[in-house]
Amino acid sequence: MRKASGCDVNVYLYQRENRHLLCHFHRFRHNKLFCFLTHSSPLAHLSSLSPSLSLALAHSQVSRNKGKRTQNQKMVKICCLGAGYVGGPTMAVMALKCPEIEVAVVDISEPRINAWNSDKLPIYEPGLDDVVKQCRGRNLFFSTDVEKHVFESDIVFVSVNTPTKTQGLGAGKAADLTYWESAARMIADVSKSSKIVVEKSTVPVRTAEAIEKILTHNSKGIEFQILSNPEFLAEGTAIKDLYNPDRVLIGGRDTPAGQKAIEALRDVYAHWVPVEQIICTNLWSAELSKLAANAFLAQRISSVNAMSALCEATGADVTQVAHAVGTDTRIGPKFLNASVGFGGSCFQKDILNLIYICECNGLPEVANYWKQVVKVNDYQKIRFANRVVSSMFNTVSGKKIAILGFAFKKDTGDTRETPAIDVCNRLVADKAKLSIYDPQVSEEQMRKDLSMARFDWDHKVPLPQYKAEGVSEQVSVVSDAYEASKDAHGLCVLTEWDEFKSLDFKRIFDGMQKPAFVFDGRNILDAEKLREIGFIVYSIGKPLDSWLKDMPSVA
Ligand SMILES: NC(=O)C1=CN([C@@H]2O[C@H](COP(=O)(O)OP(=O)(O)OC[C@H]3O[C@@H](n4cnc5c(N)ncnc54)[C@H](O)[C@@H]3O)[C@@H](O)[C@H]2O)C=CC1
Ligand SMILES: O=C(O)[C@H]1O[C@H](OP(=O)(O)OP(=O)(O)OC[C@H]2O[C@@H](n3ccc(=O)[nH]c3=O)[C@H](O)[C@@H]2O)[C@H](O)[C@@H](O)[C@@H]1O
């Protein structure tokens, strides 16, 4: 008998006539017995054991050999389809925390994979470079050889994009599962051994059922277990969120094989997440919880933004109202910052998806309730742009306006659904000349975003009135805030980048046309100081300057 012990795993191996009886005692923090499994199999066939056993074995063997693997050992392998904002950071942290597991992140996009393998990663995320540098080439690999890595893996995460459908049934609301379906068909095609397939993408509730059908109808007798393991990271804080998640959610089938698969994935996360923070549910609860969490978060922002309009009309201050409301421990203080509107690739998409699911399930009242969250968000973006126009004598035609910030939030270069697109398009439609600066967004990306037809989710048609026809002539992209504001009539803050707080506003004021306006869409600037300098200031949801009060009402 040989005994091997890792920091939290004990494995005993018995050898008898070329066969191995493997008893696996898995201990977690506080020495709590977590699971007990037995299996009889030739060592050479360990690859066909459940990933849970393989994992434990690999873990113990690595511990025993102080990191060196021997010929017979099979390293557990994880593959992730989709090297995007979720797949890249999530797998990088998993590789860092589980050095005995090989992690391959694969994508059909060659430029994206090339960037992951270069010094300039395809996404900007604080702390990400460091994590990737530590693991890349050791147990973290980025590749376009999708089929090879899926074939070799025990666990396959699917983290492909699931955008809103733009055509056909459910256009403007339903999730487009084209990428997911083709990923599932490919997994079924190339697999020659049993696998756990993990839904990492955000998907409509009961997607796992459809995926299961695709996999089992094409499986050639191979067993697939589907798990739902939605991701809750936020961009800009992804690494922090992945190191210390509030919770990890794993949903699986309520069958012995389903439970075993849940355990296998729980073992992976338990390398760094306390087990009591790993919530295990059935598949449908896990899938729906993700949509519900995003809907609740977005609803808080629309609630405070709705209040901001009322504050402006009544003289109340939305920051004070949010503070007073948020100190009620039942409500809590987070996610109550009034803004120009929420953006990002997911809030709107996931709520629209939720609306569609409600409609499909004959629940129009519930659908209408959630619709209002998106409608208030659209209202807030256009209300802000209208405020800019109305304050400046109801016309911005030919006037230069500085736009500070284009990303949908600070500390990311992501512009998907950023409120800046709607605000800029609205101003360009009114013939303004925009000078845009963002520390992380490229000119090419901004021009692309501003030229794309926007989809009106409520009416299933592009938004002609706000489409920026004159993007090329009316928009310039510059490399700092001072250049953007030189000779401008107005300045709009659309992203809450920290560097905007410490700008020399006296210098900016001196270089601008008079009267000089500041429209703070994130409430990050000291409005009183700006007024002392001479600016006319609009801050979301704050008592209005007398100048603004006298202008035509926009709300
Ligand atoms: N961005 C975020 O902060 C969060 C996103 N999510 C969800 O995660 C999913 C992915 O989101 P992102 O990473 O932001 O998307 P993304 O668009 O950045 O990345 C998706 C990647 O999947 C690749 N892909 C598509 N089909 C593929 C296939 N068959 N094989 C291999 N690669 C394929 C695409 O080329 C793309 O690079 C979405 O469902 C999203 O709702 C969940 C939590 C947070
Ligand atoms: O599913 C997803 O994609 C992710 O969506 C959001 O993360 P993210 O969109 O990256 O960023 P958030 O910090 O949630 O901000 C979203 C938008 O709301 C805005 N916001 C946020 C908070 C607030 O108080 N006010 C406000 O206007 C932000 O500026 C931003 O435009 C959720 O916070 C994540 O938990 C989730 O995993």
XYZ file of C-alpha atoms and ligand atoms in Angstrom:
636
model
C 0.000 0.000 0.000
C 1.257 3.422 -0.838
C -0.012 6.510 0.838
C 0.036 9.900 -0.753
C -1.138 13.100 0.783
C -1.664 16.533 -0.678
C -2.737 19.591 1.228
C -6.366 18.614 1.155
C -6.486 15.204 -0.537
C -5.528 11.751 0.701
C -5.391 8.885 -1.810
C -4.604 5.221 -1.124
C -3.607 2.912 -3.992
C -3.663 -0.908 -3.646
C -1.896 -2.947 -6.323
C -3.011 -6.528 -7.022
C -2.032 -8.483 -10.173
C -1.739 -5.570 -12.451
C -5.067 -4.148 -11.282
C -5.530 -1.230 -9.002
C -8.202 -0.699 -6.450
C -8.446 2.978 -5.943
C -9.985 4.299 -2.772
C -10.337 8.007 -2.727
C -10.859 9.869 0.519
C -11.252 13.490 -0.298
C -10.726 15.804 2.634
C -11.355 19.495 2.602
C -10.718 22.288 4.992
C -11.292 21.394 8.650
C -10.566 17.730 7.760
C -14.187 17.156 6.786
C -14.700 13.917 4.833
C -16.067 15.075 1.524
C -16.536 12.019 -0.680
C -15.635 8.358 -0.857
C -15.356 6.584 -4.179
C -13.994 3.246 -5.280
C -13.120 2.015 -8.714
C -11.322 -0.960 -10.164
C -9.345 -0.392 -13.313
C -5.978 -0.991 -14.959
C -3.797 2.033 -14.394
C -3.377 2.434 -18.120
C -7.117 3.059 -18.413
C -7.277 5.805 -15.888
C -8.328 8.185 -18.622
C -11.696 6.480 -18.716
C -12.304 6.932 -14.992
C -14.619 9.656 -13.883
C -12.823 13.006 -13.924
C -13.357 13.153 -10.174
C -11.098 10.141 -9.677
C -8.610 11.252 -12.285
C -8.461 14.624 -10.624
C -7.803 13.197 -7.225
C -5.177 10.859 -8.603
C -3.393 13.546 -10.544
C -3.481 15.789 -7.507
C -1.982 13.147 -5.234
C 0.629 12.073 -7.756
C 1.769 15.608 -8.318
C 2.004 16.067 -4.566
C 4.014 12.890 -4.179
C 6.402 13.734 -6.942
C 6.662 17.377 -5.919
C 5.321 18.555 -9.243
C 7.034 16.002 -11.520
C 4.756 13.675 -13.435
C 5.801 10.131 -14.352
C 5.094 8.274 -17.596
C 1.909 6.517 -16.468
C 0.187 9.539 -15.039
C -2.572 11.287 -16.837
C -2.860 14.954 -16.052
C -6.440 16.072 -15.820
C -7.212 18.317 -18.722
C -9.700 21.128 -19.004
C -10.555 22.807 -22.265
C -12.502 26.043 -22.637
C -14.219 26.967 -25.899
C -14.174 30.749 -26.236
C -11.160 32.892 -25.330
C -13.180 36.023 -24.584
C -13.747 38.249 -21.570
C -14.950 35.264 -19.567
C -13.048 32.279 -20.988
C -9.621 33.969 -20.892
C -9.543 35.353 -17.322
C -11.552 32.471 -15.794
C -9.271 29.800 -17.182
C -6.125 31.782 -16.394
C -7.125 31.932 -12.728
C -8.118 28.246 -12.755
C -4.710 27.327 -14.179
C -2.972 29.451 -11.556
C -4.896 27.908 -8.683
C -4.728 24.314 -9.981
C -1.136 23.806 -11.159
C -1.674 20.062 -11.596
C -4.456 20.593 -14.147
C -3.709 21.374 -17.781
C -5.950 24.129 -19.097
C -6.348 24.822 -22.821
C -8.312 27.875 -23.940
C -9.358 27.556 -27.569
C -11.086 29.871 -29.998
C -12.061 29.943 -33.640
C -10.648 33.455 -33.887
C -6.981 33.282 -34.816
C -6.208 36.966 -34.071
C -7.676 36.550 -30.592
C -5.548 33.479 -29.844
C -2.451 35.159 -31.283
C -3.052 38.067 -28.944
C -3.429 35.734 -25.946
C -0.056 34.266 -26.889
C 1.555 37.700 -27.223
C 2.649 40.433 -24.818
C -0.457 42.472 -25.619
C -3.452 40.475 -24.418
C -6.696 40.947 -26.361
C -8.543 42.368 -23.344
C -7.566 44.933 -20.748
C -8.238 43.696 -17.236
C -6.267 44.793 -14.147
C -4.056 41.945 -12.859
C -4.680 39.681 -15.858
C -1.225 40.078 -17.457
C 0.429 38.873 -14.314
C -1.748 35.755 -13.985
C -1.260 34.836 -17.645
C 2.497 35.346 -17.441
C 2.732 32.993 -14.469
C 0.896 30.084 -16.136
C 1.167 30.454 -19.912
C 3.280 27.632 -21.352
C 3.267 25.827 -17.981
C -0.281 24.525 -17.572
C -2.167 27.217 -19.508
C -2.286 27.133 -23.295
C -4.101 29.202 -25.915
C -4.795 27.534 -29.238
C -6.962 27.482 -32.344
C -6.734 23.709 -32.496
C -10.198 23.392 -31.009
C -10.874 19.760 -31.884
C -7.573 18.374 -30.600
C -7.986 19.969 -27.179
C -11.634 18.983 -26.843
C -10.707 15.410 -27.769
C -8.045 15.305 -25.042
C -10.086 16.914 -22.266
C -12.000 15.506 -19.317
C -13.954 18.686 -18.684
C -15.024 21.064 -21.469
C -16.215 24.547 -20.554
C -18.245 26.348 -23.189
C -17.839 30.102 -22.896
C -18.819 31.233 -26.371
C -20.844 34.352 -27.044
C -24.639 34.209 -26.722
C -25.813 37.522 -28.226
C -29.368 38.697 -28.781
C -30.961 37.358 -31.981
C -31.272 40.034 -34.631
C -33.381 38.087 -37.133
C -36.176 35.561 -37.238
C -38.212 34.167 -34.371
C -37.556 36.073 -31.152
C -35.481 38.756 -32.942
C -34.476 41.558 -30.592
C -35.001 39.467 -27.460
C -34.155 35.769 -27.634
C -30.598 34.555 -27.153
C -28.839 33.494 -30.340
C -27.501 30.035 -29.542
C -25.860 29.441 -32.932
C -22.340 29.465 -31.470
C -23.373 27.252 -28.574
C -25.080 24.712 -30.805
C -22.155 24.433 -33.195
C -19.815 24.021 -30.211
C -21.993 21.199 -28.848
C -22.104 19.433 -32.228
C -18.334 19.674 -32.532
C -17.858 18.231 -29.013
C -20.109 15.292 -29.928
C -18.218 14.769 -33.207
C -14.686 14.709 -31.870
C -15.143 13.034 -28.478
C -13.960 9.475 -27.988
C -14.179 9.429 -24.172
C -16.756 10.516 -21.609
C -16.725 14.173 -20.699
C -18.274 16.740 -18.451
C -19.572 19.666 -20.519
C -19.938 22.885 -18.550
C -22.182 25.766 -19.587
C -20.146 28.846 -18.718
C -21.913 31.170 -21.140
C -25.113 32.788 -19.956
C -27.929 30.852 -21.586
C -31.725 30.687 -21.453
C -33.151 28.432 -18.773
C -33.411 24.807 -20.027
C -30.618 25.201 -22.590
C -28.860 22.255 -20.969
C -31.738 20.051 -22.088
C -31.223 21.033 -25.714
C -27.455 20.606 -25.419
C -27.937 17.203 -23.823
C -30.077 16.153 -26.790
C -27.434 17.255 -29.285
C -24.684 15.487 -27.382
C -26.527 12.247 -26.665
C -27.979 11.886 -30.172
C -24.476 12.085 -31.601
C -22.542 10.492 -28.798
C -21.629 7.049 -30.178
C -22.179 5.578 -26.722
C -20.033 8.110 -24.883
C -21.425 9.525 -21.666
C -21.732 13.299 -21.372
C -22.744 15.054 -18.187
C -23.934 18.643 -18.606
C -23.380 21.144 -15.828
C -24.422 24.754 -15.555
C -21.713 26.899 -13.992
C -22.600 30.522 -14.802
C -19.997 33.209 -14.318
C -20.586 36.274 -12.117
C -17.388 38.236 -12.701
C -17.655 41.896 -13.615
C -15.294 43.453 -16.123
C -12.628 45.695 -14.650
C -12.592 43.603 -11.469
C -12.534 40.162 -13.103
C -9.361 38.879 -11.443
C -10.428 40.065 -8.007
C -13.885 38.549 -8.529
C -12.407 35.245 -9.687
C -10.001 35.038 -6.729
C -12.745 35.841 -4.226
C -16.148 35.074 -5.693
C -19.225 35.723 -3.519
C -20.271 32.273 -4.638
C -19.643 29.647 -7.290
C -22.816 28.122 -8.663
C -22.939 24.602 -10.086
C -26.143 23.034 -11.390
C -26.398 19.431 -12.482
C -28.727 16.488 -12.960
C -30.144 14.885 -9.830
C -28.798 11.449 -10.801
C -25.753 9.604 -9.392
C -23.772 10.463 -12.530
C -24.975 14.067 -12.407
C -23.976 14.387 -8.747
C -20.577 12.850 -9.465
C -20.008 15.419 -12.189
C -20.963 18.217 -9.781
C -18.427 16.826 -7.309
C -15.707 16.768 -9.955
C -16.230 20.425 -10.796
C -16.586 21.319 -7.122
C -13.175 19.679 -6.567
C -11.638 22.038 -9.102
C -13.066 25.205 -7.518
C -12.321 23.915 -4.010
C -8.639 24.496 -4.757
C -9.272 28.134 -3.843
C -12.953 28.741 -3.037
C -14.233 27.711 0.421
C -16.642 24.805 -0.105
C -19.427 26.523 1.789
C -19.400 29.191 -0.940
C -19.929 26.622 -3.689
C -23.668 26.377 -4.210
C -24.970 23.239 -5.902
C -28.448 23.225 -7.426
C -30.401 21.560 -10.173
C -29.630 22.597 -13.744
C -32.596 24.887 -14.267
C -32.076 26.803 -11.026
C -28.445 27.470 -11.933
C -29.337 28.657 -15.442
C -32.161 30.893 -14.230
C -30.182 32.271 -11.266
C -27.686 33.853 -13.645
C -30.402 35.667 -15.623
C -32.116 36.643 -12.363
C -28.909 38.026 -10.810
C -28.211 40.262 -13.811
C -31.843 41.371 -13.957
C -31.822 42.322 -10.243
C -28.550 44.251 -10.623
C -29.765 46.144 -13.695
C -33.081 46.808 -11.999
C -31.305 48.601 -9.140
C -29.551 50.895 -11.619
C -32.777 51.665 -13.484
C -34.489 52.312 -10.142
C -31.894 54.846 -9.051
C -31.772 56.370 -12.541
C -35.567 56.764 -12.535
C -35.191 58.526 -9.176
C -32.499 60.778 -10.690
C -35.031 62.250 -13.137
C -37.413 62.941 -10.271
C -34.585 64.473 -8.216
C -33.798 66.926 -11.006
C -37.468 67.889 -11.221
C -37.860 68.406 -7.472
C -34.509 69.681 -6.197
C -33.625 66.468 -4.347
C -30.086 65.063 -4.687
C -29.901 61.504 -5.952
C -26.642 60.778 -4.097
C -28.258 61.738 -0.817
C -31.405 59.763 -1.644
C -29.361 56.677 -2.636
C -27.345 56.929 0.571
C -30.437 57.262 2.725
C -32.121 54.356 0.959
C -29.000 52.162 0.837
C -28.231 52.398 4.551
C -31.311 50.257 5.149
C -29.556 46.923 5.610
C -32.384 45.202 3.749
C -31.552 47.254 0.655
C -27.775 47.761 0.966
C -25.554 50.473 -0.527
C -24.081 48.798 -3.611
C -25.154 49.396 -7.207
C -27.042 52.587 -6.444
C -24.901 55.027 -8.424
C -27.032 57.087 -10.787
C -25.470 57.249 -14.229
C -25.958 58.016 -17.901
C -27.263 54.431 -18.111
C -25.911 50.939 -17.741
C -23.961 49.340 -20.576
C -21.952 46.189 -21.089
C -22.515 43.097 -23.126
C -24.847 41.386 -20.705
C -27.400 43.372 -18.704
C -29.602 44.344 -21.646
C -29.050 41.071 -23.496
C -29.886 38.947 -20.469
C -32.982 40.922 -19.501
C -34.282 40.765 -23.076
C -33.695 37.048 -22.972
C -35.589 36.826 -19.679
C -38.454 38.815 -21.215
C -38.592 36.409 -24.139
C -38.633 33.379 -21.851
C -41.480 34.913 -19.822
C -43.456 35.585 -22.999
C -42.849 32.046 -24.243
C -44.108 30.722 -20.918
C -47.339 32.740 -21.127
C -46.291 35.299 -18.502
C -46.785 38.700 -20.243
C -47.150 40.619 -16.952
C -43.799 39.338 -15.737
C -42.259 40.129 -19.130
C -43.610 43.693 -18.974
C -42.203 44.191 -15.501
C -38.645 43.438 -16.711
C -39.136 45.371 -19.991
C -39.422 48.516 -17.942
C -35.832 48.108 -16.672
C -34.493 48.342 -20.242
C -36.913 51.117 -21.180
C -35.792 53.293 -18.269
C -32.185 52.671 -19.304
C -32.894 53.821 -22.863
C -34.773 56.832 -21.469
C -31.797 57.754 -19.270
C -29.293 57.712 -22.155
C -31.471 59.847 -24.411
C -32.497 62.115 -21.526
C -28.791 62.871 -20.948
C -28.150 63.654 -24.628
C -31.272 65.828 -24.780
C -30.082 67.699 -21.696
C -26.818 68.514 -23.475
C -28.659 69.894 -26.505
C -31.321 71.821 -24.602
C -28.771 73.425 -22.254
C -26.785 74.781 -25.163
C -29.633 76.920 -26.561
C -31.326 73.865 -28.032
C -28.711 73.395 -30.718
C -25.313 71.768 -30.908
C -25.034 72.135 -34.663
C -21.397 72.814 -35.594
C -20.357 72.978 -31.904
C -17.402 70.989 -30.645
C -18.231 68.729 -27.716
C -15.561 66.828 -25.798
C -16.486 63.267 -24.877
C -14.425 61.891 -22.004
C -14.754 58.125 -21.797
C -16.221 55.681 -24.268
C -15.905 52.299 -22.489
C -19.056 51.068 -20.738
C -17.315 51.424 -17.358
C -13.866 52.238 -16.042
C -10.925 49.805 -16.096
C -12.027 48.049 -19.263
C -11.612 48.684 -22.966
C -14.954 46.993 -23.662
C -17.504 49.133 -25.497
C -20.309 46.629 -25.953
C -23.653 48.429 -25.373
C -21.799 51.364 -23.859
C -24.133 54.327 -23.226
C -21.519 56.434 -25.048
C -22.728 54.974 -28.352
C -26.285 56.233 -27.871
C -25.225 59.616 -26.514
C -22.673 60.208 -29.304
C -25.049 59.056 -32.035
C -27.735 61.377 -30.704
C -25.341 64.355 -30.658
C -23.964 63.578 -34.121
C -27.535 63.390 -35.414
C -27.927 66.936 -34.057
C -24.817 67.916 -36.084
C -22.382 68.284 -33.162
C -18.649 67.826 -33.731
C -17.343 65.297 -31.240
C -13.814 64.988 -29.953
C -13.557 61.708 -28.061
C -10.919 60.515 -25.618
C -10.801 57.187 -23.800
C -7.638 55.753 -22.227
C -8.352 52.195 -23.390
C -10.612 52.246 -26.449
C -9.042 52.434 -29.898
C -10.179 54.863 -32.582
C -11.017 51.939 -34.842
C -13.331 50.463 -32.207
C -15.104 53.786 -31.613
C -15.692 54.363 -35.314
C -16.978 50.831 -35.726
C -19.365 51.227 -32.799
C -20.679 54.555 -34.041
C -21.228 53.344 -37.601
C -23.115 50.166 -36.784
C -26.876 50.095 -37.157
C -28.389 49.950 -33.680
C -31.143 47.480 -33.084
C -34.338 48.642 -31.444
C -35.292 45.711 -29.233
C -38.778 47.067 -28.724
C -39.709 47.584 -32.351
C -37.454 45.109 -34.174
C -36.083 47.775 -36.523
C -32.808 49.670 -36.694
C -32.863 53.089 -35.022
C -32.704 55.459 -38.023
C -33.177 58.673 -36.046
C -30.054 58.110 -33.945
C -27.834 56.433 -36.481
C -24.745 58.567 -36.915
C -24.595 59.207 -40.640
C -21.787 61.740 -40.310
C -19.438 59.743 -38.132
C -16.371 60.121 -40.301
C -16.562 63.937 -40.640
C -18.099 64.835 -37.302
C -16.077 62.614 -34.995
C -12.419 62.926 -34.132
C -10.609 60.687 -31.680
C -7.782 62.220 -29.646
C -5.190 61.028 -27.177
C -5.882 63.181 -24.123
C -8.614 65.060 -22.327
C -7.035 68.496 -22.821
C -6.898 68.085 -26.581
C -10.491 66.838 -26.590
C -11.732 69.915 -24.716
C -9.688 72.555 -26.591
C -12.161 75.078 -28.097
C -15.098 72.886 -27.093
C -18.431 74.378 -26.025
C -19.254 71.464 -23.762
C -17.622 68.478 -22.103
C -19.421 65.210 -21.316
C -18.071 62.601 -18.901
C -19.441 59.256 -20.047
C -17.096 56.805 -18.263
C -15.928 57.131 -14.664
C -12.176 56.734 -15.340
C -10.196 57.780 -12.242
C -7.876 60.000 -14.288
C -10.791 62.331 -15.116
C -11.160 63.267 -11.447
C -7.702 64.785 -11.261
C -7.735 66.788 -14.498
C -6.724 70.464 -14.349
C -10.185 71.900 -14.936
C -8.967 75.499 -14.753
C -6.737 74.763 -17.747
C -9.640 73.051 -19.503
C -11.956 76.004 -18.777
C -9.437 78.492 -20.115
C -9.215 76.583 -23.391
C -12.979 76.231 -23.951
C -15.600 78.452 -25.626
C -17.808 80.421 -23.191
C -20.201 79.722 -21.650
C -18.410 76.449 -20.929
C -20.564 73.463 -19.983
C -19.737 70.251 -18.126
C -22.210 67.352 -18.246
C -21.159 64.744 -15.728
C -22.837 61.461 -16.652
C -21.140 59.584 -13.811
C -21.225 62.087 -10.927
C -17.465 61.817 -10.405
C -16.532 65.506 -10.601
C -16.695 68.102 -7.835
C -19.502 70.246 -9.254
C -19.034 73.070 -6.730
C -15.357 73.477 -7.618
C -16.231 73.481 -11.317
C -18.846 76.207 -10.714
C -16.256 78.276 -8.862
C -14.010 78.025 -11.934
C -16.893 79.314 -14.065
C -18.444 76.207 -15.656
C -22.161 75.625 -16.003
C -22.509 72.134 -14.566
C -25.060 69.395 -14.997
C -24.697 66.323 -12.752
C -27.142 63.429 -13.030
C -29.918 63.656 -10.460
C -28.541 66.761 -8.696
C -30.253 70.132 -8.129
C -30.029 72.064 -11.397
C -28.020 75.245 -12.009
C -30.359 78.205 -12.562
C -29.087 78.323 -16.162
C -30.293 74.780 -16.787
C -33.616 75.395 -15.049
C -34.391 78.211 -17.467
C -33.763 76.031 -20.526
C -36.551 73.999 -22.171
C -37.577 70.967 -20.143
C -36.216 67.699 -21.497
C -37.637 65.060 -19.184
N -18.311 39.666 -20.441
C -18.636 39.402 -19.183
O -18.234 40.120 -18.272
C -19.468 38.217 -18.844
C -20.015 37.408 -19.830
N -20.775 36.311 -19.482
C -21.298 35.418 -20.511
O -20.209 34.611 -20.997
C -20.372 34.335 -22.396
C -19.137 34.797 -23.138
O -19.014 36.177 -22.968
P -17.689 36.953 -23.395
O -16.496 36.206 -22.938
O -17.869 38.347 -22.951
O -17.801 36.855 -24.983
P -16.680 37.155 -26.077
O -17.400 37.552 -27.296
O -15.640 38.068 -25.512
O -15.973 35.734 -26.300
C -16.596 34.661 -26.883
C -15.566 33.945 -27.757
O -16.113 32.705 -28.203
C -15.539 32.427 -29.467
N -16.292 31.357 -30.124
C -17.517 31.409 -30.695
N -17.870 30.186 -31.156
C -16.846 29.342 -30.847
C -16.610 27.953 -31.071
N -17.521 27.188 -31.653
N -15.449 27.426 -30.659
C -14.514 28.192 -30.063
N -14.682 29.528 -29.819
C -15.827 30.085 -30.222
C -15.572 33.762 -30.171
O -14.657 33.792 -31.256
C -15.183 34.706 -29.024
O -13.793 34.973 -29.010
C -21.658 35.040 -22.811
O -22.708 34.120 -22.740
C -21.849 36.102 -21.745
O -23.205 36.405 -21.549
C -20.983 35.976 -18.180
C -20.447 36.728 -17.168
C -19.644 37.905 -17.419
O -23.042 38.736 -16.805
C -22.248 39.630 -16.931
O -21.772 40.007 -17.997
C -21.788 40.439 -15.747
O -22.555 41.664 -15.797
C -22.231 42.606 -14.785
O -20.857 42.970 -14.877
P -20.349 44.092 -15.902
O -21.370 44.316 -16.951
O -18.997 43.679 -16.321
O -20.166 45.412 -15.042
P -21.020 46.115 -13.880
O -20.085 46.588 -12.862
O -22.146 45.292 -13.429
O -21.589 47.402 -14.618
C -22.565 47.298 -15.639
C -23.019 48.694 -16.043
O -23.785 49.297 -15.005
C -23.256 50.577 -14.701
N -23.502 50.855 -13.274
C -23.090 49.977 -12.328
C -23.350 50.215 -10.996
C -24.048 51.372 -10.615
O -24.323 51.650 -9.417
N -24.445 52.223 -11.590
C -24.194 51.997 -12.915
O -24.599 52.796 -13.772
C -21.788 50.482 -15.064
O -21.214 51.747 -15.266
C -21.856 49.654 -16.317
O -22.168 50.449 -17.435
C -22.439 41.969 -13.415
O -22.027 42.892 -12.410
C -21.654 40.680 -13.281
O -21.956 40.054 -12.042
C -22.030 39.738 -14.428
O -21.266 38.561 -14.362
